[in-house]
Coordinates of C-alpha atoms in Angstrom, one line a residue:
X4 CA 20.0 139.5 13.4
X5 CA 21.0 140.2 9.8
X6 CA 22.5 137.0 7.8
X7 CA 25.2 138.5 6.1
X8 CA 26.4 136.6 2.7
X9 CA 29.4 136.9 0.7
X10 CA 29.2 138.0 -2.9
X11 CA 31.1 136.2 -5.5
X12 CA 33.0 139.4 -5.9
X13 CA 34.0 139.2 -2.1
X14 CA 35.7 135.4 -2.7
X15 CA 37.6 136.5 -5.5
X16 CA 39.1 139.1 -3.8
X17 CA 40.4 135.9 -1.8
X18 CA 41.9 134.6 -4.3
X19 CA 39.1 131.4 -4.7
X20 CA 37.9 131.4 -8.4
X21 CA 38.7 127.6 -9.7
X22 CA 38.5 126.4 -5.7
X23 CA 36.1 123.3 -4.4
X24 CA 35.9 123.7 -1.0
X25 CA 33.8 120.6 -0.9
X26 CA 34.9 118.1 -3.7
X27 CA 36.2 114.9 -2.8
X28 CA 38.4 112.5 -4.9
X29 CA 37.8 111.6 -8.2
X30 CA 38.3 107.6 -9.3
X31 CA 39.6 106.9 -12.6
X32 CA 36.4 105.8 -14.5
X33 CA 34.1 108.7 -14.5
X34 CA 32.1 109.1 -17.5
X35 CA 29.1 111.1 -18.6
X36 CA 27.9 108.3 -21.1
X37 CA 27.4 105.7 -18.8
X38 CA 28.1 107.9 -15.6
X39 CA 29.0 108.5 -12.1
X40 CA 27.0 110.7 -9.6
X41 CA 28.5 113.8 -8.2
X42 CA 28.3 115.0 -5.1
X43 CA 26.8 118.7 -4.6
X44 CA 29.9 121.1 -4.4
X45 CA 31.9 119.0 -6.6
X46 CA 32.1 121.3 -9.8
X47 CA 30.7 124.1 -7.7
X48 CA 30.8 127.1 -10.8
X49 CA 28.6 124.8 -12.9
X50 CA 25.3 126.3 -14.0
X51 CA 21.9 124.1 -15.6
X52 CA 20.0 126.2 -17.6
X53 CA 16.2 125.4 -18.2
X54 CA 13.8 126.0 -20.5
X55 CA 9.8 126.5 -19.4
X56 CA 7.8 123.7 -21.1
X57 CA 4.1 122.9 -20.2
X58 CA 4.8 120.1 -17.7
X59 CA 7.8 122.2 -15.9
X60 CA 11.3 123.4 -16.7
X61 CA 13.8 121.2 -18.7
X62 CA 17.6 121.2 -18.7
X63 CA 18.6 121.8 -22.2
X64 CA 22.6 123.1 -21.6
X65 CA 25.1 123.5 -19.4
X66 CA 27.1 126.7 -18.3
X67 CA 29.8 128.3 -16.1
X68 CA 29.7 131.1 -13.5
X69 CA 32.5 133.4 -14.3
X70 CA 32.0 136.9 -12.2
X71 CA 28.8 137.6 -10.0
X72 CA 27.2 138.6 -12.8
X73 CA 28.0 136.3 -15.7
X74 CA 27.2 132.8 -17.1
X75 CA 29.5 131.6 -20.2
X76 CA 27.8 128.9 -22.2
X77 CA 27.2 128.0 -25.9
X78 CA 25.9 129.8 -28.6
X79 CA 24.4 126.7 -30.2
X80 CA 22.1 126.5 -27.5
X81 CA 20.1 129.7 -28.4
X82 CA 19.2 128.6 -31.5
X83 CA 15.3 129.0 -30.7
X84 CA 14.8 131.8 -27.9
X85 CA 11.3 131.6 -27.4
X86 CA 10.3 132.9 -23.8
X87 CA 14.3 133.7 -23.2
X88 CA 13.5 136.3 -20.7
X89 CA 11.4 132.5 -18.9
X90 CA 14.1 130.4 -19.1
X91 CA 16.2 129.6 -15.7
X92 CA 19.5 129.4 -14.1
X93 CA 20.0 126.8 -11.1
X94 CA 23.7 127.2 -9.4
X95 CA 25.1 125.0 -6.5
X96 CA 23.2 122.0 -7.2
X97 CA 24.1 118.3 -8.0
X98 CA 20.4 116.9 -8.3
X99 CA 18.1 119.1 -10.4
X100 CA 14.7 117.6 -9.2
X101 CA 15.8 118.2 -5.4
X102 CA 18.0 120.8 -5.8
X103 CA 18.6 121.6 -2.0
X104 CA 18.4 124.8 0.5
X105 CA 21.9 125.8 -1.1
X106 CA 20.8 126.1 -4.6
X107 CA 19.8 129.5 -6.0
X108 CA 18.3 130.8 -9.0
X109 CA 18.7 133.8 -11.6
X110 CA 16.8 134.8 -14.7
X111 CA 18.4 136.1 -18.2
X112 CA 18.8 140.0 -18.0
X113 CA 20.7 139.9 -21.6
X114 CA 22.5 137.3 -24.1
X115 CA 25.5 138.1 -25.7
X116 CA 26.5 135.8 -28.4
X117 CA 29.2 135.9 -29.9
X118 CA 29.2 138.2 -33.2
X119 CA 30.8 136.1 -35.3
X120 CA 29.7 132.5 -34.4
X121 CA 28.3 130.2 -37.4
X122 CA 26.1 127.9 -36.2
X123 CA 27.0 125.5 -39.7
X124 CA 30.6 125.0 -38.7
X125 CA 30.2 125.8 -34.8
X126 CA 33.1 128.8 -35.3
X127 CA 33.1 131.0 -32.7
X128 CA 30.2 128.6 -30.4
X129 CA 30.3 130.7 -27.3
X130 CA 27.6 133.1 -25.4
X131 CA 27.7 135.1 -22.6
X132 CA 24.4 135.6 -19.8
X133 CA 24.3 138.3 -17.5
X134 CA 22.1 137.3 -14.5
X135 CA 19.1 139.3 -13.6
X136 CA 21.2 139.9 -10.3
X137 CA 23.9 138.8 -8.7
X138 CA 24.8 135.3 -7.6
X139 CA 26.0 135.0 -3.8
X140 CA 29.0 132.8 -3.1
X141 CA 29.1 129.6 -1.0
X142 CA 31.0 126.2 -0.8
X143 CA 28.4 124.7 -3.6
X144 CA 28.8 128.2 -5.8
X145 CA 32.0 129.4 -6.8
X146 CA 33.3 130.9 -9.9
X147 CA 35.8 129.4 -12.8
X148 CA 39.1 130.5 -13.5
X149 CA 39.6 131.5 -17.0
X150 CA 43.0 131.1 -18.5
X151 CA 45.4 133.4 -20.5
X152 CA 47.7 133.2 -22.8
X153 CA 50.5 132.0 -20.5
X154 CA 48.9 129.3 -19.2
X155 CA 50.1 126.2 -21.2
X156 CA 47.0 124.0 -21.6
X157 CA 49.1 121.4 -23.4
X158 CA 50.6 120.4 -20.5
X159 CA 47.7 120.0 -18.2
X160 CA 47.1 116.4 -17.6
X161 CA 44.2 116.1 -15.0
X162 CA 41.0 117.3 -17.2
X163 CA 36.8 116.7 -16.6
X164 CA 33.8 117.2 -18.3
X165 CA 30.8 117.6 -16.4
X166 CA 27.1 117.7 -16.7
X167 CA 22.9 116.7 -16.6
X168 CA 22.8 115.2 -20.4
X169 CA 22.4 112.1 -21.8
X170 CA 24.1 108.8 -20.4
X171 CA 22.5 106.0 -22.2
X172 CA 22.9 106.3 -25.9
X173 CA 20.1 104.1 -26.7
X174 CA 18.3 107.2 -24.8
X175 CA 18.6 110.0 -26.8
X176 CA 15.7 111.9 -25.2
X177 CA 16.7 111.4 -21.2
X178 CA 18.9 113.6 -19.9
X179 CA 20.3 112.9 -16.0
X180 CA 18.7 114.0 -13.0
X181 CA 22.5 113.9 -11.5
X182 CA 25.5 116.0 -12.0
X183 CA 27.7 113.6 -14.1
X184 CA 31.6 113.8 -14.4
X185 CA 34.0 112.3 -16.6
X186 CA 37.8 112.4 -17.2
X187 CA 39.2 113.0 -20.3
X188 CA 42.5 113.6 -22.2
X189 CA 43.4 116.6 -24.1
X190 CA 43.8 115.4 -28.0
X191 CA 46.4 117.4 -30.3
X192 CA 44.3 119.6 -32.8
X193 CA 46.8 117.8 -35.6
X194 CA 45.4 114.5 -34.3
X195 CA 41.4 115.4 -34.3
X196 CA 41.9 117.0 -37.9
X197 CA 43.8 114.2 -39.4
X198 CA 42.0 111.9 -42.1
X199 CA 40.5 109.4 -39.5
X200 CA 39.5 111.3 -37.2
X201 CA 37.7 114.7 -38.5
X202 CA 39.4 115.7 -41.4
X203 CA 40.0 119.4 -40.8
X204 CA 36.6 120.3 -39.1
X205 CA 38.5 121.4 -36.8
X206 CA 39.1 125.1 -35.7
X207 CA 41.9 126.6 -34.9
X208 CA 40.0 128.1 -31.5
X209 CA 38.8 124.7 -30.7
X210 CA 40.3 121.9 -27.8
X211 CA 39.7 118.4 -28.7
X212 CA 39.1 115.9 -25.4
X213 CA 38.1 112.6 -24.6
X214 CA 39.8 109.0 -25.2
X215 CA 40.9 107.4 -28.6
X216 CA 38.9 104.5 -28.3
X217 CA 35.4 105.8 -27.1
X218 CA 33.6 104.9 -24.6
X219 CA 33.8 108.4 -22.2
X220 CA 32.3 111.5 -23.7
X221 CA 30.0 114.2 -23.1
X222 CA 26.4 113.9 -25.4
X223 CA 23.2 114.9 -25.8
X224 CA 22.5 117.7 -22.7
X225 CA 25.5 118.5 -21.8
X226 CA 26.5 121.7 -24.1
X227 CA 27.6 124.8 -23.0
X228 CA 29.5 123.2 -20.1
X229 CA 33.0 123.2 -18.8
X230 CA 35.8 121.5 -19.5
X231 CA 38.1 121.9 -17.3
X232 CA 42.0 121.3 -16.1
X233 CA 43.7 121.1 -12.8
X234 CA 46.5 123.1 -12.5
X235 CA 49.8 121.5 -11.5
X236 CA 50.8 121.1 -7.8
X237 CA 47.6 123.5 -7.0
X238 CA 44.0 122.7 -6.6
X239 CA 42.8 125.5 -8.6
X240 CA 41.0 124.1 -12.0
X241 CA 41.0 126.1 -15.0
X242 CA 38.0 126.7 -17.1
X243 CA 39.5 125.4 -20.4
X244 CA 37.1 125.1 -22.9
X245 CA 33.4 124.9 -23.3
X246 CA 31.5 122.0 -24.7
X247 CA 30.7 122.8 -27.9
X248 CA 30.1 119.5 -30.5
X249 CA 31.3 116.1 -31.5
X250 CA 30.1 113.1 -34.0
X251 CA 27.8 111.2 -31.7
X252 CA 28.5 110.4 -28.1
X253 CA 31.9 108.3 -27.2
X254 CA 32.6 107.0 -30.3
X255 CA 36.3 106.1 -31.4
X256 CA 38.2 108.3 -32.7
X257 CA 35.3 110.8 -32.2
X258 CA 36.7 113.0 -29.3
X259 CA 34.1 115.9 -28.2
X260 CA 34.9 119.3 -29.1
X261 CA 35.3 122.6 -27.2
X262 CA 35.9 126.0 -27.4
X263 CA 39.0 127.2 -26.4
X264 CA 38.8 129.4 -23.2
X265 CA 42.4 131.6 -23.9
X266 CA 41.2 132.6 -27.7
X267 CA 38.0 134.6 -26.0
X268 CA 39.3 135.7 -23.0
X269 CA 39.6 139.4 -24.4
X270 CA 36.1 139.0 -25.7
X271 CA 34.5 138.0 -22.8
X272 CA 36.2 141.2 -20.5
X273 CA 35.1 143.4 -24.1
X274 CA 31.5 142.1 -23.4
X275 CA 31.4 142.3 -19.1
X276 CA 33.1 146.1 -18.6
X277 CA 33.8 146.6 -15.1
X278 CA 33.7 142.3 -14.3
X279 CA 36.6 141.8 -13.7
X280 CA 39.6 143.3 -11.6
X281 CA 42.0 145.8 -13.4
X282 CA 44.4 143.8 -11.6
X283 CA 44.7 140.9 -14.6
X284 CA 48.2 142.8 -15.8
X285 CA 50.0 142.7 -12.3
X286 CA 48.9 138.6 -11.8
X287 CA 50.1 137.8 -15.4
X288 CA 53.5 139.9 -14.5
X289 CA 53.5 137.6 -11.6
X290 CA 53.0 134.2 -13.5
X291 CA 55.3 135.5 -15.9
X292 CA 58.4 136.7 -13.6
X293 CA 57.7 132.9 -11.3
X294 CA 58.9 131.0 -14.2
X295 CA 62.1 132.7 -14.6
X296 CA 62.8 133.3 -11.1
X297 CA 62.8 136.6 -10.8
X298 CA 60.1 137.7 -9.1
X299 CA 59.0 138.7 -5.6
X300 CA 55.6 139.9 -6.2
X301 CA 53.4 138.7 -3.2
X302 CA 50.7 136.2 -4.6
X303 CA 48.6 137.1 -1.8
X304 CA 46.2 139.5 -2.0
X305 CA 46.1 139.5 -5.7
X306 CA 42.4 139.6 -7.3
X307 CA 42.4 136.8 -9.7
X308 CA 38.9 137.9 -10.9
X309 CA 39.6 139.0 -14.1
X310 CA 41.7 135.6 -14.6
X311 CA 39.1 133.8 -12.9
X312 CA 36.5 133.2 -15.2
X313 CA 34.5 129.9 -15.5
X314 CA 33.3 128.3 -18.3
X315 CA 30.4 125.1 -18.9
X316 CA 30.6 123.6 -22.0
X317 CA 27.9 121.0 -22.3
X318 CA 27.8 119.3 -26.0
X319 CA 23.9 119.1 -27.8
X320 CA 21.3 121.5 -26.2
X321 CA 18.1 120.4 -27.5
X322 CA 14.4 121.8 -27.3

């Protein structure tokens, strides 16, 4: 018999991008520093990408599975690209030296970075991977949801970072074995850029997330993944933002901070032509027409793929 498996192209159509078919509750007091253990299928669109070194491969950053073909990540963490076409992708795993029978694994065809990013200020830190082929959907592998322009990310109250980097401070160097998670707040950009906190460093593209006083924050390890919101009375998470930098790991007043997933939507769809569903307009008309009541448009059956776009943002690749 032939084992037939679903491509991540066939889920969307299903309306599933954002979805975790196997997550479980979170508890208040996640954190990356300091961490808690996920279980495998609990960010399921989260992608650990590895470098070759001479004693095996080596997390260095996070990403995101956005379309079958298409990792969104960093740019920051390409800042050496020696044996690029070497390096590997592991999706739909939770513990990186035993990643399980579900896990799979793709190679870089091409890198996209963004055209504009400056690696001295961080503008612009996002990068696109096309996978040598396709990834094939499951209940540990699913794809983000990327937001537009309607969606209003202020008001999004249930957000998480996630990923393999450092959780001991004192540790600079070790990175976990684990998928971490951590729940943050979303910080006014007129709060992060004030005097105290960092004084106009930050970009107008940017999200700022974590907790006032320290203590929960994404470091060393985790760049290039997601942050990502839940979306009120649904259990679809949006991709949000991707980890981009921060002043040290979960220090007061020292929120990490992300690109912001709605300012490059347009570039990402510019960069993966024929990605994502011409559909977008007709779901936006939809989410646009619900809020004022006046429209019957069926949600079913709508292909949220080009919507549906995820994003890892892990802070602090190193190599």
């Amino acid at each position: 018999s032939v084992l037939l498996v679903p491509s991540c192209r066939f889920l969307l159509s299903g309306d599933i991008c954002g979805r975790r078919p196997l997550a479980s509750s979170h508890s208040s007091n996640m954190r990356i520093v300091g961490g808690v253990d996920t279980l495998p299928g609990t960010w399921p669109w989260i992608v650990s990408i590895q470098i070759p070194t001479t004693t095996g491969f080596r997390h260095t950053c996070g990403g995101s599975l956005i379309s079958p073909r298409w990792v969104i990540t960093a740019a920051h963490c390409f800042l050496n690209k020696r044996y690029l076409e070497h390096w590997k992708l592991v999706f739909g795993a939770a513990q990186l030296s035993r990643p399980g029978p579900d896990a799979q694994e793709r190679t870089i065809k091409n890198l996209v970075e963004h055209q504009h990013y400056r690696s001295s200020t961080y503008f612009n830190d996002v990068a696109l991977m096309e996978l040598s082929h396709p990834i094939n959907c499951s209940d540990y592998i699913q794809p983000a949801c990327l937001p537009d322009m309607n969606i209003e990310i202020s008001s999004l109250t249930r957000c998480y970072v996630s990923g393999w980097g450092v959780t001991d401070v004192s540790k600079p160097k070790v990175t976990s074995d684990i998928l971490q998670e951590a729940k943050v707040n979303l910080i006014p950009i007129t709060t992060c850029n004030s005097t105290a906190w960092y004084d106009k460093k930050i970009h107008y593209n940017n999200l700022c997330a974590g907790h006032e006083e320290g203590g929960i924050d994404t470091c060393q390890g985790d760049s290039g993944g997601p942050l990502m919101c839940r979306e009120h009375r649904s259990e679809r998470f949006w991709l949000v933002g991707v980890t981009s930098w921060g002043a040290g790991c979960a220090r007061a007043m020292r929120p990490g901070i992300y690109s912001s997933m709605q300012h490059f939507l347009k570039w990402v769809k510019d960069e993966t032509p024929g990605s994502f569903s011409s559909r977008l307009h007709a779901y936006q008309l939809f989410q646009r027409r619900k809020k004022t009541g006046g429209c019957t448009f069926p949600r079913a059956g709508l292909l949220l793929s080009d919507v549906c776009n995820s994003i890892l943002a892990i802070k602090w690749c190193f190599f």
